[in-house]
């Protein structure tokens, strides 16, 4: 019988440090570090006892991800190697175990080996060394179910079909016997259909005439399970959904319904821990994208990401563009062969996720390379006929070997180069494709390095950051030929010296590295419908002297309300609707109060008193949300909140620390440090003393077992806060 148990605990790292996986080989400072420090070999060892009861079972260690070049030895003999930091691999122990104690050694080389994608050139992100995803001990019968590809060929028909192609693993070369049974279950566990076939290396099933099936959609992500049983020796559950997804020259269609894609790119990195945060943090990122940023698609730039993340995208209805590892550089023949294998590994790992709607089969932003990309596309189509391919480029007139022309359009901002360049949000499709005929087309990046913006930047710069994201979204919404636009990017990320602000950070996110929103986050969030969330976010810190010349105008309010009222002091009340002139195509244009809406007396000038304000959003004439500002903010409250106070005994949970004024707003320029102590059944990831940046900081608490975790945050000025987290 299949048994998959965590193999994350009891590892010894380097010279005897006890560690638990996921693990980053080198905990990094927040910024200004040397990224070469982790680009070397690291060794992990685990001693374990082989159980005689395993008999002739197949036993393997499954690594979900180790960066970048991993070699696994058992009792000094190499048994597995994997040169791809983003996909799983197995080390087979069967027949190699000795009675009693065994030692598993994993040497991972974190150097940027130019023979392994994405390395060989320069890349704008870091690939932190470590066994940074989960590791499992997997035990199965000698013949077991290796995997399955499930398809729903006519998902929109009243009577639906499921096909499943299962493969059996038989490494001991035994004779197949008995039957493989497949049964379909809905979310409540009700069996909808069952079929059986003689066991063989490959077994196909087809279920027809399925009625009363609920589609998987972004609002109702209905999931089904296919259970495969091999006699009574193995069972494998695989989750899938019924949906269609199609990019056309007229836009994107989900289940035959037109849907404009609005998304952000995600790097899977975190401060201090690099890539090494497990299930809870992965799922949390999906939640943030779906429910805080209210986007409907994420691009896993630039590599396959954690299956915890993808599973959660399936559960919550967040669409995914997944792509192979790489960044601009294409290596030699061996490198390309490895990249083709990356396509295979990505697709065979992830082909059952309903959330994934397109495979990225080009090296992000690389030049054309006919033979190479003919092959990546051929393989993608051979492995998966149900999804279209894309290939992300920034060059124009690039050879269209994929199904969708996926374009990083960084034209906005080029006006700063001079030479009478006009301010343009997006280029015409025919100009970038060089093709006269319409093709399926999607914007996969914009923003980013064209306008890096820190959460502590001046309000005016942040307002322009917002405007640029809105301009591109507006333009994408206005062009029916554009399937959607995916901005660069969701979260700030650590990077190489050749990129970023010199601090080893690309401040390109609409959120900072702790996932704390900048104003631009609300450019996305405000596009959702009010029944999802009412958004009312003024783009201001509300101060007389933060902007040039003084005041807060023009004051943009990112909102999905019909009207917004600003009450300034006791007498000045102004009410306005969305700015449809500047943003005719957005689902929800911002409300913009200009200088022309106020007289000098109403507004007050430099030297005059600054007042409190109340900003109210109205829907159908009724007030639905209020934001208050005080004219005299002081450091009032030290807020300490965890994403969850009950967590799993191996989870890591984020804790945010914020300095707030009397009205509950963050103090954007409050720099004073806090000290963080974590005791009990958990430990702190990151340093003990940190400054607040733009009024906040964050850290993760890693559970080290079951029990209570006590968190204490102290600020000399604002006092001490404590928090209890229960790990079980
Ligand atoms: C793109 C690239 C991204 C990131 C971005 C910054 O060229 O694909 O990975 O570097 O620029 O704006």
mmCIF file of N, CA and C in Angstrom, residues 257-362:
data_model
loop_
_atom_site.group_PDB
_atom_site.id
_atom_site.type_symbol
_atom_site.label_atom_id
_atom_site.label_comp_id
_atom_site.label_asym_id
_atom_site.label_seq_id
_atom_site.Cartn_x
_atom_site.Cartn_y
_atom_site.Cartn_z
ATOM 1 N N UNK A 257 -16.816 31.730 -22.288
ATOM 2 C CA UNK A 257 -17.193 33.090 -21.873
ATOM 3 C C UNK A 257 -15.975 33.992 -21.976
ATOM 4 N N UNK A 258 -16.167 35.164 -22.576
ATOM 5 C CA UNK A 258 -15.036 36.075 -22.719
ATOM 6 C C UNK A 258 -14.576 36.566 -21.341
ATOM 7 N N UNK A 259 -13.279 36.513 -21.119
ATOM 8 C CA UNK A 259 -12.743 36.976 -19.833
ATOM 9 C C UNK A 259 -11.464 37.756 -20.103
ATOM 10 N N UNK A 260 -11.441 39.007 -19.705
ATOM 11 C CA UNK A 260 -10.210 39.788 -19.847
ATOM 12 C C UNK A 260 -9.274 39.389 -18.705
ATOM 13 N N UNK A 261 -8.082 39.000 -19.063
ATOM 14 C CA UNK A 261 -7.136 38.550 -18.039
ATOM 15 C C UNK A 261 -6.438 39.758 -17.427
ATOM 16 N N UNK A 262 -6.401 39.777 -16.122
ATOM 17 C CA UNK A 262 -5.773 40.880 -15.379
ATOM 18 C C UNK A 262 -4.881 40.211 -14.348
ATOM 19 N N UNK A 263 -3.571 40.395 -14.481
ATOM 20 C CA UNK A 263 -2.724 39.593 -13.613
ATOM 21 C C UNK A 263 -1.429 40.255 -13.220
ATOM 22 N N UNK A 264 -0.662 39.498 -12.467
ATOM 23 C CA UNK A 264 0.660 39.937 -12.025
ATOM 24 C C UNK A 264 1.620 38.756 -12.095
ATOM 25 N N UNK A 265 2.885 39.071 -12.309
ATOM 26 C CA UNK A 265 3.936 38.069 -12.273
ATOM 27 C C UNK A 265 4.339 37.826 -10.828
ATOM 28 N N UNK A 266 4.731 36.575 -10.535
ATOM 29 C CA UNK A 266 5.161 36.244 -9.171
ATOM 30 C C UNK A 266 6.515 35.552 -9.205
ATOM 31 N N UNK A 267 7.463 36.083 -8.422
ATOM 32 C CA UNK A 267 8.657 35.314 -8.078
ATOM 33 C C UNK A 267 8.355 34.596 -6.778
ATOM 34 N N UNK A 268 8.919 33.397 -6.613
ATOM 35 C CA UNK A 268 8.591 32.588 -5.435
ATOM 36 C C UNK A 268 9.531 32.874 -4.260
ATOM 37 N N UNK A 269 10.088 34.074 -4.200
ATOM 38 C CA UNK A 269 11.092 34.341 -3.165
ATOM 39 C C UNK A 269 10.528 35.192 -2.030
ATOM 40 N N UNK A 270 11.199 35.074 -0.894
ATOM 41 C CA UNK A 270 10.803 35.772 0.331
ATOM 42 C C UNK A 270 12.048 36.385 0.950
ATOM 43 N N UNK A 271 11.888 37.442 1.779
ATOM 44 C CA UNK A 271 13.070 37.978 2.450
ATOM 45 C C UNK A 271 13.679 36.936 3.395
ATOM 46 N N UNK A 272 14.955 36.991 3.560
ATOM 47 C CA UNK A 272 15.726 36.141 4.493
ATOM 48 C C UNK A 272 15.778 34.662 4.056
ATOM 49 N N UNK A 273 14.604 34.064 3.788
ATOM 50 C CA UNK A 273 14.541 32.620 3.549
ATOM 51 C C UNK A 273 14.660 32.248 2.083
ATOM 52 N N UNK A 274 14.750 33.230 1.211
ATOM 53 C CA UNK A 274 14.868 32.913 -0.208
ATOM 54 C C UNK A 274 13.647 32.158 -0.707
ATOM 55 N N UNK A 275 13.910 30.955 -1.234
ATOM 56 C CA UNK A 275 12.810 30.151 -1.786
ATOM 57 C C UNK A 275 12.170 29.241 -0.736
ATOM 58 N N UNK A 276 12.782 29.190 0.480
ATOM 59 C CA UNK A 276 12.503 28.057 1.366
ATOM 60 C C UNK A 276 11.352 28.287 2.343
ATOM 61 N N UNK A 277 10.198 28.708 1.859
ATOM 62 C CA UNK A 277 9.022 28.691 2.725
ATOM 63 C C UNK A 277 8.037 27.674 2.172
ATOM 64 N N UNK A 278 7.421 26.940 3.076
ATOM 65 C CA UNK A 278 6.622 25.775 2.687
ATOM 66 C C UNK A 278 5.168 26.087 2.393
ATOM 67 N N UNK A 279 4.359 25.094 2.647
ATOM 68 C CA UNK A 279 2.967 25.099 2.201
ATOM 69 C C UNK A 279 2.199 26.377 2.558
ATOM 70 N N UNK A 280 2.238 26.772 3.829
ATOM 71 C CA UNK A 280 1.390 27.883 4.269
ATOM 72 C C UNK A 280 1.728 29.168 3.507
ATOM 73 N N UNK A 281 3.017 29.438 3.329
ATOM 74 C CA UNK A 281 3.410 30.681 2.643
ATOM 75 C C UNK A 281 3.058 30.617 1.155
ATOM 76 N N UNK A 282 3.168 29.427 0.580
ATOM 77 C CA UNK A 282 2.823 29.271 -0.838
ATOM 78 C C UNK A 282 1.328 29.525 -1.038
ATOM 79 N N UNK A 283 0.532 28.940 -0.161
ATOM 80 C CA UNK A 283 -0.917 29.108 -0.292
ATOM 81 C C UNK A 283 -1.320 30.553 -0.006
ATOM 82 N N UNK A 284 -0.619 31.141 0.922
ATOM 83 C CA UNK A 284 -0.914 32.527 1.279
ATOM 84 C C UNK A 284 -0.685 33.469 0.079
ATOM 85 N N UNK A 285 0.379 33.227 -0.657
ATOM 86 C CA UNK A 285 0.637 34.063 -1.840
ATOM 87 C C UNK A 285 -0.510 33.959 -2.846
ATOM 88 N N UNK A 286 -1.012 32.744 -3.034
ATOM 89 C CA UNK A 286 -2.143 32.581 -3.957
ATOM 90 C C UNK A 286 -3.354 33.359 -3.431
ATOM 91 N N UNK A 287 -3.576 33.281 -2.124
ATOM 92 C CA UNK A 287 -4.683 34.021 -1.504
ATOM 93 C C UNK A 287 -4.532 35.528 -1.715
ATOM 94 N N UNK A 288 -3.304 36.010 -1.516
ATOM 95 C CA UNK A 288 -3.052 37.453 -1.670
ATOM 96 C C UNK A 288 -3.370 37.889 -3.103
ATOM 97 N N UNK A 289 -2.904 37.092 -4.057
ATOM 98 C CA UNK A 289 -3.144 37.453 -5.460
ATOM 99 C C UNK A 289 -4.641 37.461 -5.772
ATOM 100 N N UNK A 290 -5.321 36.459 -5.283
ATOM 101 C CA UNK A 290 -6.746 36.311 -5.617
ATOM 102 C C UNK A 290 -7.629 37.264 -4.804
ATOM 103 N N UNK A 291 -7.384 37.328 -3.511
ATOM 104 C CA UNK A 291 -8.349 38.022 -2.649
ATOM 105 C C UNK A 291 -7.903 39.396 -2.166
ATOM 106 N N UNK A 292 -6.598 39.725 -2.260
ATOM 107 C CA UNK A 292 -6.190 41.093 -1.905
ATOM 108 C C UNK A 292 -5.949 41.916 -3.165
ATOM 109 N N UNK A 293 -5.239 41.307 -4.125
ATOM 110 C CA UNK A 293 -4.947 42.031 -5.353
ATOM 111 C C UNK A 293 -6.064 41.851 -6.386
ATOM 112 N N UNK A 294 -6.914 40.869 -6.152
ATOM 113 C CA UNK A 294 -8.070 40.614 -7.020
ATOM 114 C C UNK A 294 -7.681 40.471 -8.483
ATOM 115 N N UNK A 295 -6.576 39.789 -8.747
ATOM 116 C CA UNK A 295 -6.243 39.474 -10.138
ATOM 117 C C UNK A 295 -6.861 38.124 -10.487
ATOM 118 N N UNK A 296 -7.001 37.861 -11.787
ATOM 119 C CA UNK A 296 -7.542 36.549 -12.161
ATOM 120 C C UNK A 296 -6.488 35.629 -12.763
ATOM 121 N N UNK A 297 -5.265 36.148 -12.979
ATOM 122 C CA UNK A 297 -4.200 35.275 -13.495
ATOM 123 C C UNK A 297 -2.859 35.649 -12.862
ATOM 124 N N UNK A 298 -2.017 34.640 -12.663
ATOM 125 C CA UNK A 298 -0.645 34.862 -12.203
ATOM 126 C C UNK A 298 0.281 34.163 -13.192
ATOM 127 N N UNK A 299 1.415 34.801 -13.472
ATOM 128 C CA UNK A 299 2.438 34.112 -14.280
ATOM 129 C C UNK A 299 3.535 33.673 -13.331
ATOM 130 N N UNK A 300 3.911 32.414 -13.395
ATOM 131 C CA UNK A 300 4.964 31.907 -12.511
ATOM 132 C C UNK A 300 6.309 32.225 -13.162
ATOM 133 N N UNK A 301 6.625 33.515 -13.163
ATOM 134 C CA UNK A 301 7.875 33.962 -13.763
ATOM 135 C C UNK A 301 9.025 33.566 -12.843
ATOM 136 N N UNK A 302 10.014 32.951 -13.326
ATOM 137 C CA UNK A 302 10.234 32.425 -14.664
ATOM 138 C C UNK A 302 10.597 30.964 -14.550
ATOM 139 N N UNK A 303 9.708 30.155 -13.974
ATOM 140 C CA UNK A 303 10.028 28.747 -13.691
ATOM 141 C C UNK A 303 8.797 28.077 -13.078
ATOM 142 N N UNK A 304 8.778 26.750 -13.074
ATOM 143 C CA UNK A 304 7.686 26.043 -12.395
ATOM 144 C C UNK A 304 7.758 26.300 -10.884
ATOM 145 N N UNK A 305 6.623 26.641 -10.299
ATOM 146 C CA UNK A 305 6.611 26.974 -8.867
ATOM 147 C C UNK A 305 6.013 25.822 -8.055
ATOM 148 N N UNK A 306 5.979 26.015 -6.753
ATOM 149 C CA UNK A 306 5.579 24.961 -5.820
ATOM 150 C C UNK A 306 4.201 24.392 -6.158
ATOM 151 N N UNK A 307 4.053 23.087 -6.019
ATOM 152 C CA UNK A 307 2.725 22.498 -6.253
ATOM 153 C C UNK A 307 1.737 22.914 -5.153
ATOM 154 N N UNK A 308 2.243 23.300 -3.981
ATOM 155 C CA UNK A 308 1.323 23.846 -2.964
ATOM 156 C C UNK A 308 0.652 25.097 -3.524
ATOM 157 N N UNK A 309 1.436 25.914 -4.200
ATOM 158 C CA UNK A 309 0.900 27.152 -4.794
ATOM 159 C C UNK A 309 -0.120 26.800 -5.889
ATOM 160 N N UNK A 310 0.260 25.881 -6.763
ATOM 161 C CA UNK A 310 -0.622 25.547 -7.892
ATOM 162 C C UNK A 310 -1.898 24.845 -7.418
ATOM 163 N N UNK A 311 -1.764 23.940 -6.442
ATOM 164 C CA UNK A 311 -2.957 23.271 -5.902
ATOM 165 C C UNK A 311 -3.932 24.307 -5.352
ATOM 166 N N UNK A 312 -3.371 25.320 -4.714
ATOM 167 C CA UNK A 312 -4.246 26.331 -4.131
ATOM 168 C C UNK A 312 -4.892 27.186 -5.222
ATOM 169 N N UNK A 313 -4.149 27.457 -6.284
ATOM 170 C CA UNK A 313 -4.748 28.182 -7.421
ATOM 171 C C UNK A 313 -5.943 27.386 -7.958
ATOM 172 N N UNK A 314 -5.818 26.053 -8.015
ATOM 173 C CA UNK A 314 -6.952 25.208 -8.434
ATOM 174 C C UNK A 314 -8.138 25.410 -7.496
ATOM 175 N N UNK A 315 -7.838 25.419 -6.195
ATOM 176 C CA UNK A 315 -8.927 25.473 -5.195
ATOM 177 C C UNK A 315 -9.643 26.816 -5.162
ATOM 178 N N UNK A 316 -8.888 27.901 -5.414
ATOM 179 C CA UNK A 316 -9.513 29.224 -5.247
ATOM 180 C C UNK A 316 -9.880 29.875 -6.579
ATOM 181 N N UNK A 317 -9.522 29.238 -7.702
ATOM 182 C CA UNK A 317 -9.916 29.794 -8.988
ATOM 183 C C UNK A 317 -9.019 30.926 -9.455
ATOM 184 N N UNK A 318 -7.715 30.708 -9.388
ATOM 185 C CA UNK A 318 -6.757 31.688 -9.906
ATOM 186 C C UNK A 318 -6.045 31.066 -11.106
ATOM 187 N N UNK A 319 -6.168 31.684 -12.277
ATOM 188 C CA UNK A 319 -5.574 31.127 -13.497
ATOM 189 C C UNK A 319 -4.054 31.284 -13.452
ATOM 190 N N UNK A 320 -3.365 30.396 -14.165
ATOM 191 C CA UNK A 320 -1.903 30.370 -14.107
ATOM 192 C C UNK A 320 -1.299 30.255 -15.505
ATOM 193 N N UNK A 321 -0.280 31.065 -15.743
ATOM 194 C CA UNK A 321 0.614 30.929 -16.898
ATOM 195 C C UNK A 321 1.903 30.374 -16.320
ATOM 196 N N UNK A 322 2.229 29.123 -16.660
ATOM 197 C CA UNK A 322 3.449 28.533 -16.107
ATOM 198 C C UNK A 322 4.511 28.418 -17.193
ATOM 199 N N UNK A 323 5.772 28.681 -16.823
ATOM 200 C CA UNK A 323 6.810 28.644 -17.853
ATOM 201 C C UNK A 323 8.087 27.974 -17.368
ATOM 202 N N UNK A 324 8.917 27.616 -18.351
ATOM 203 C CA UNK A 324 10.181 26.920 -18.076
ATOM 204 C C UNK A 324 11.219 27.913 -17.537
ATOM 205 N N UNK A 325 12.248 27.390 -16.847
ATOM 206 C CA UNK A 325 13.267 28.283 -16.296
ATOM 207 C C UNK A 325 14.097 28.953 -17.400
ATOM 208 N N UNK A 326 14.364 30.218 -17.213
ATOM 209 C CA UNK A 326 15.255 30.902 -18.150
ATOM 210 C C UNK A 326 15.041 32.394 -18.137
ATOM 211 N N UNK A 327 16.044 33.098 -18.604
ATOM 212 C CA UNK A 327 15.982 34.565 -18.639
ATOM 213 C C UNK A 327 16.944 35.081 -19.701
ATOM 214 N N UNK A 328 16.414 35.410 -20.840
ATOM 215 C CA UNK A 328 17.121 36.029 -21.973
ATOM 216 C C UNK A 328 18.191 35.143 -22.601
ATOM 217 N N UNK A 329 18.928 34.397 -21.811
ATOM 218 C CA UNK A 329 20.090 33.676 -22.336
ATOM 219 C C UNK A 329 19.714 32.276 -22.846
ATOM 220 N N UNK A 330 20.236 31.934 -24.034
ATOM 221 C CA UNK A 330 20.121 30.565 -24.558
ATOM 222 C C UNK A 330 21.535 29.998 -24.642
ATOM 223 N N UNK A 331 21.755 28.832 -24.041
ATOM 224 C CA UNK A 331 23.084 28.222 -24.039
ATOM 225 C C UNK A 331 23.305 27.327 -25.254
ATOM 226 N N UNK A 332 24.297 26.457 -25.126
ATOM 227 C CA UNK A 332 24.664 25.561 -26.226
ATOM 228 C C UNK A 332 23.707 24.384 -26.345
ATOM 229 N N UNK A 333 24.141 23.397 -27.165
ATOM 230 C CA UNK A 333 23.222 22.298 -27.478
ATOM 231 C C UNK A 333 22.802 21.519 -26.228
ATOM 232 N N UNK A 334 23.760 21.261 -25.324
ATOM 233 C CA UNK A 334 23.436 20.518 -24.104
ATOM 234 C C UNK A 334 22.435 21.286 -23.245
ATOM 235 N N UNK A 335 22.652 22.562 -23.169
ATOM 236 C CA UNK A 335 21.769 23.460 -22.397
ATOM 237 C C UNK A 335 20.353 23.426 -22.976
ATOM 238 N N UNK A 336 20.284 23.482 -24.310
ATOM 239 C CA UNK A 336 18.959 23.479 -24.955
ATOM 240 C C UNK A 336 18.265 22.141 -24.735
ATOM 241 N N UNK A 337 19.054 21.068 -24.770
ATOM 242 C CA UNK A 337 18.457 19.741 -24.543
ATOM 243 C C UNK A 337 17.873 19.680 -23.133
ATOM 244 N N UNK A 338 18.594 20.281 -22.190
ATOM 245 C CA UNK A 338 18.113 20.317 -20.809
ATOM 246 C C UNK A 338 16.838 21.164 -20.720
ATOM 247 N N UNK A 339 16.804 22.230 -21.468
ATOM 248 C CA UNK A 339 15.627 23.099 -21.450
ATOM 249 C C UNK A 339 14.411 22.378 -22.041
ATOM 250 N N UNK A 340 14.646 21.574 -23.080
ATOM 251 C CA UNK A 340 13.547 20.777 -23.640
ATOM 252 C C UNK A 340 13.040 19.802 -22.572
ATOM 253 N N UNK A 341 13.980 19.249 -21.820
ATOM 254 C CA UNK A 341 13.570 18.364 -20.720
ATOM 255 C C UNK A 341 12.800 19.140 -19.652
ATOM 256 N N UNK A 342 13.158 20.407 -19.467
ATOM 257 C CA UNK A 342 12.389 21.237 -18.527
ATOM 258 C C UNK A 342 10.930 21.329 -18.953
ATOM 259 N N UNK A 343 10.715 21.424 -20.270
ATOM 260 C CA UNK A 343 9.336 21.468 -20.777
ATOM 261 C C UNK A 343 8.623 20.171 -20.384
ATOM 262 N N UNK A 344 9.317 19.064 -20.594
ATOM 263 C CA UNK A 344 8.701 17.765 -20.273
ATOM 264 C C UNK A 344 8.386 17.665 -18.767
ATOM 265 N N UNK A 345 9.364 18.059 -17.954
ATOM 266 C CA UNK A 345 9.179 17.916 -16.511
ATOM 267 C C UNK A 345 8.064 18.816 -15.991
ATOM 268 N N UNK A 346 8.014 20.033 -16.531
ATOM 269 C CA UNK A 346 6.961 20.966 -16.094
ATOM 270 C C UNK A 346 5.583 20.424 -16.485
ATOM 271 N N UNK A 347 5.444 20.016 -17.721
ATOM 272 C CA UNK A 347 4.109 19.624 -18.194
ATOM 273 C C UNK A 347 3.663 18.319 -17.544
ATOM 274 N N UNK A 348 4.566 17.351 -17.420
ATOM 275 C CA UNK A 348 4.127 16.081 -16.829
ATOM 276 C C UNK A 348 3.867 16.232 -15.321
ATOM 277 N N UNK A 349 4.520 17.174 -14.681
ATOM 278 C CA UNK A 349 4.194 17.395 -13.270
ATOM 279 C C UNK A 349 2.823 18.052 -13.124
ATOM 280 N N UNK A 350 2.491 18.961 -14.049
ATOM 281 C CA UNK A 350 1.383 19.893 -13.771
ATOM 282 C C UNK A 350 0.189 19.805 -14.712
ATOM 283 N N UNK A 351 0.157 18.807 -15.595
ATOM 284 C CA UNK A 351 -0.878 18.817 -16.634
ATOM 285 C C UNK A 351 -2.294 18.621 -16.123
ATOM 286 N N UNK A 352 -2.502 18.221 -14.896
ATOM 287 C CA UNK A 352 -3.883 18.045 -14.412
ATOM 288 C C UNK A 352 -4.446 19.273 -13.685
ATOM 289 N N UNK A 353 -3.654 20.332 -13.567
ATOM 290 C CA UNK A 353 -4.159 21.512 -12.847
ATOM 291 C C UNK A 353 -5.132 22.300 -13.729
ATOM 292 N N UNK A 354 -6.400 22.403 -13.324
ATOM 293 C CA UNK A 354 -7.310 23.196 -14.150
ATOM 294 C C UNK A 354 -6.921 24.669 -14.196
ATOM 295 N N UNK A 355 -6.210 25.134 -13.170
ATOM 296 C CA UNK A 355 -5.853 26.558 -13.134
ATOM 297 C C UNK A 355 -4.852 26.928 -14.227
ATOM 298 N N UNK A 356 -4.033 25.971 -14.649
ATOM 299 C CA UNK A 356 -3.020 26.307 -15.664
ATOM 300 C C UNK A 356 -3.684 26.347 -17.032
ATOM 301 N N UNK A 357 -3.562 27.488 -17.705
ATOM 302 C CA UNK A 357 -4.256 27.644 -18.991
ATOM 303 C C UNK A 357 -3.295 27.809 -20.153
ATOM 304 N N UNK A 358 -2.005 27.943 -19.888
ATOM 305 C CA UNK A 358 -1.047 28.127 -20.987
ATOM 306 C C UNK A 358 0.339 27.721 -20.495
ATOM 307 N N UNK A 359 1.107 27.091 -21.379
ATOM 308 C CA UNK A 359 2.507 26.755 -21.068
ATOM 309 C C UNK A 359 3.427 27.761 -21.739
ATOM 310 N N UNK A 360 4.362 28.283 -20.996
ATOM 311 C CA UNK A 360 5.389 29.154 -21.574
ATOM 312 C C UNK A 360 6.580 28.292 -21.967
ATOM 313 N N UNK A 361 6.831 28.188 -23.261
ATOM 314 C CA UNK A 361 7.857 27.248 -23.720
ATOM 315 C C UNK A 361 9.026 27.953 -24.416
ATOM 316 N N UNK A 362 9.206 29.222 -24.147
ATOM 317 C CA UNK A 362 10.408 29.942 -24.560
ATOM 318 C C UNK A 362 11.153 30.366 -23.321
#
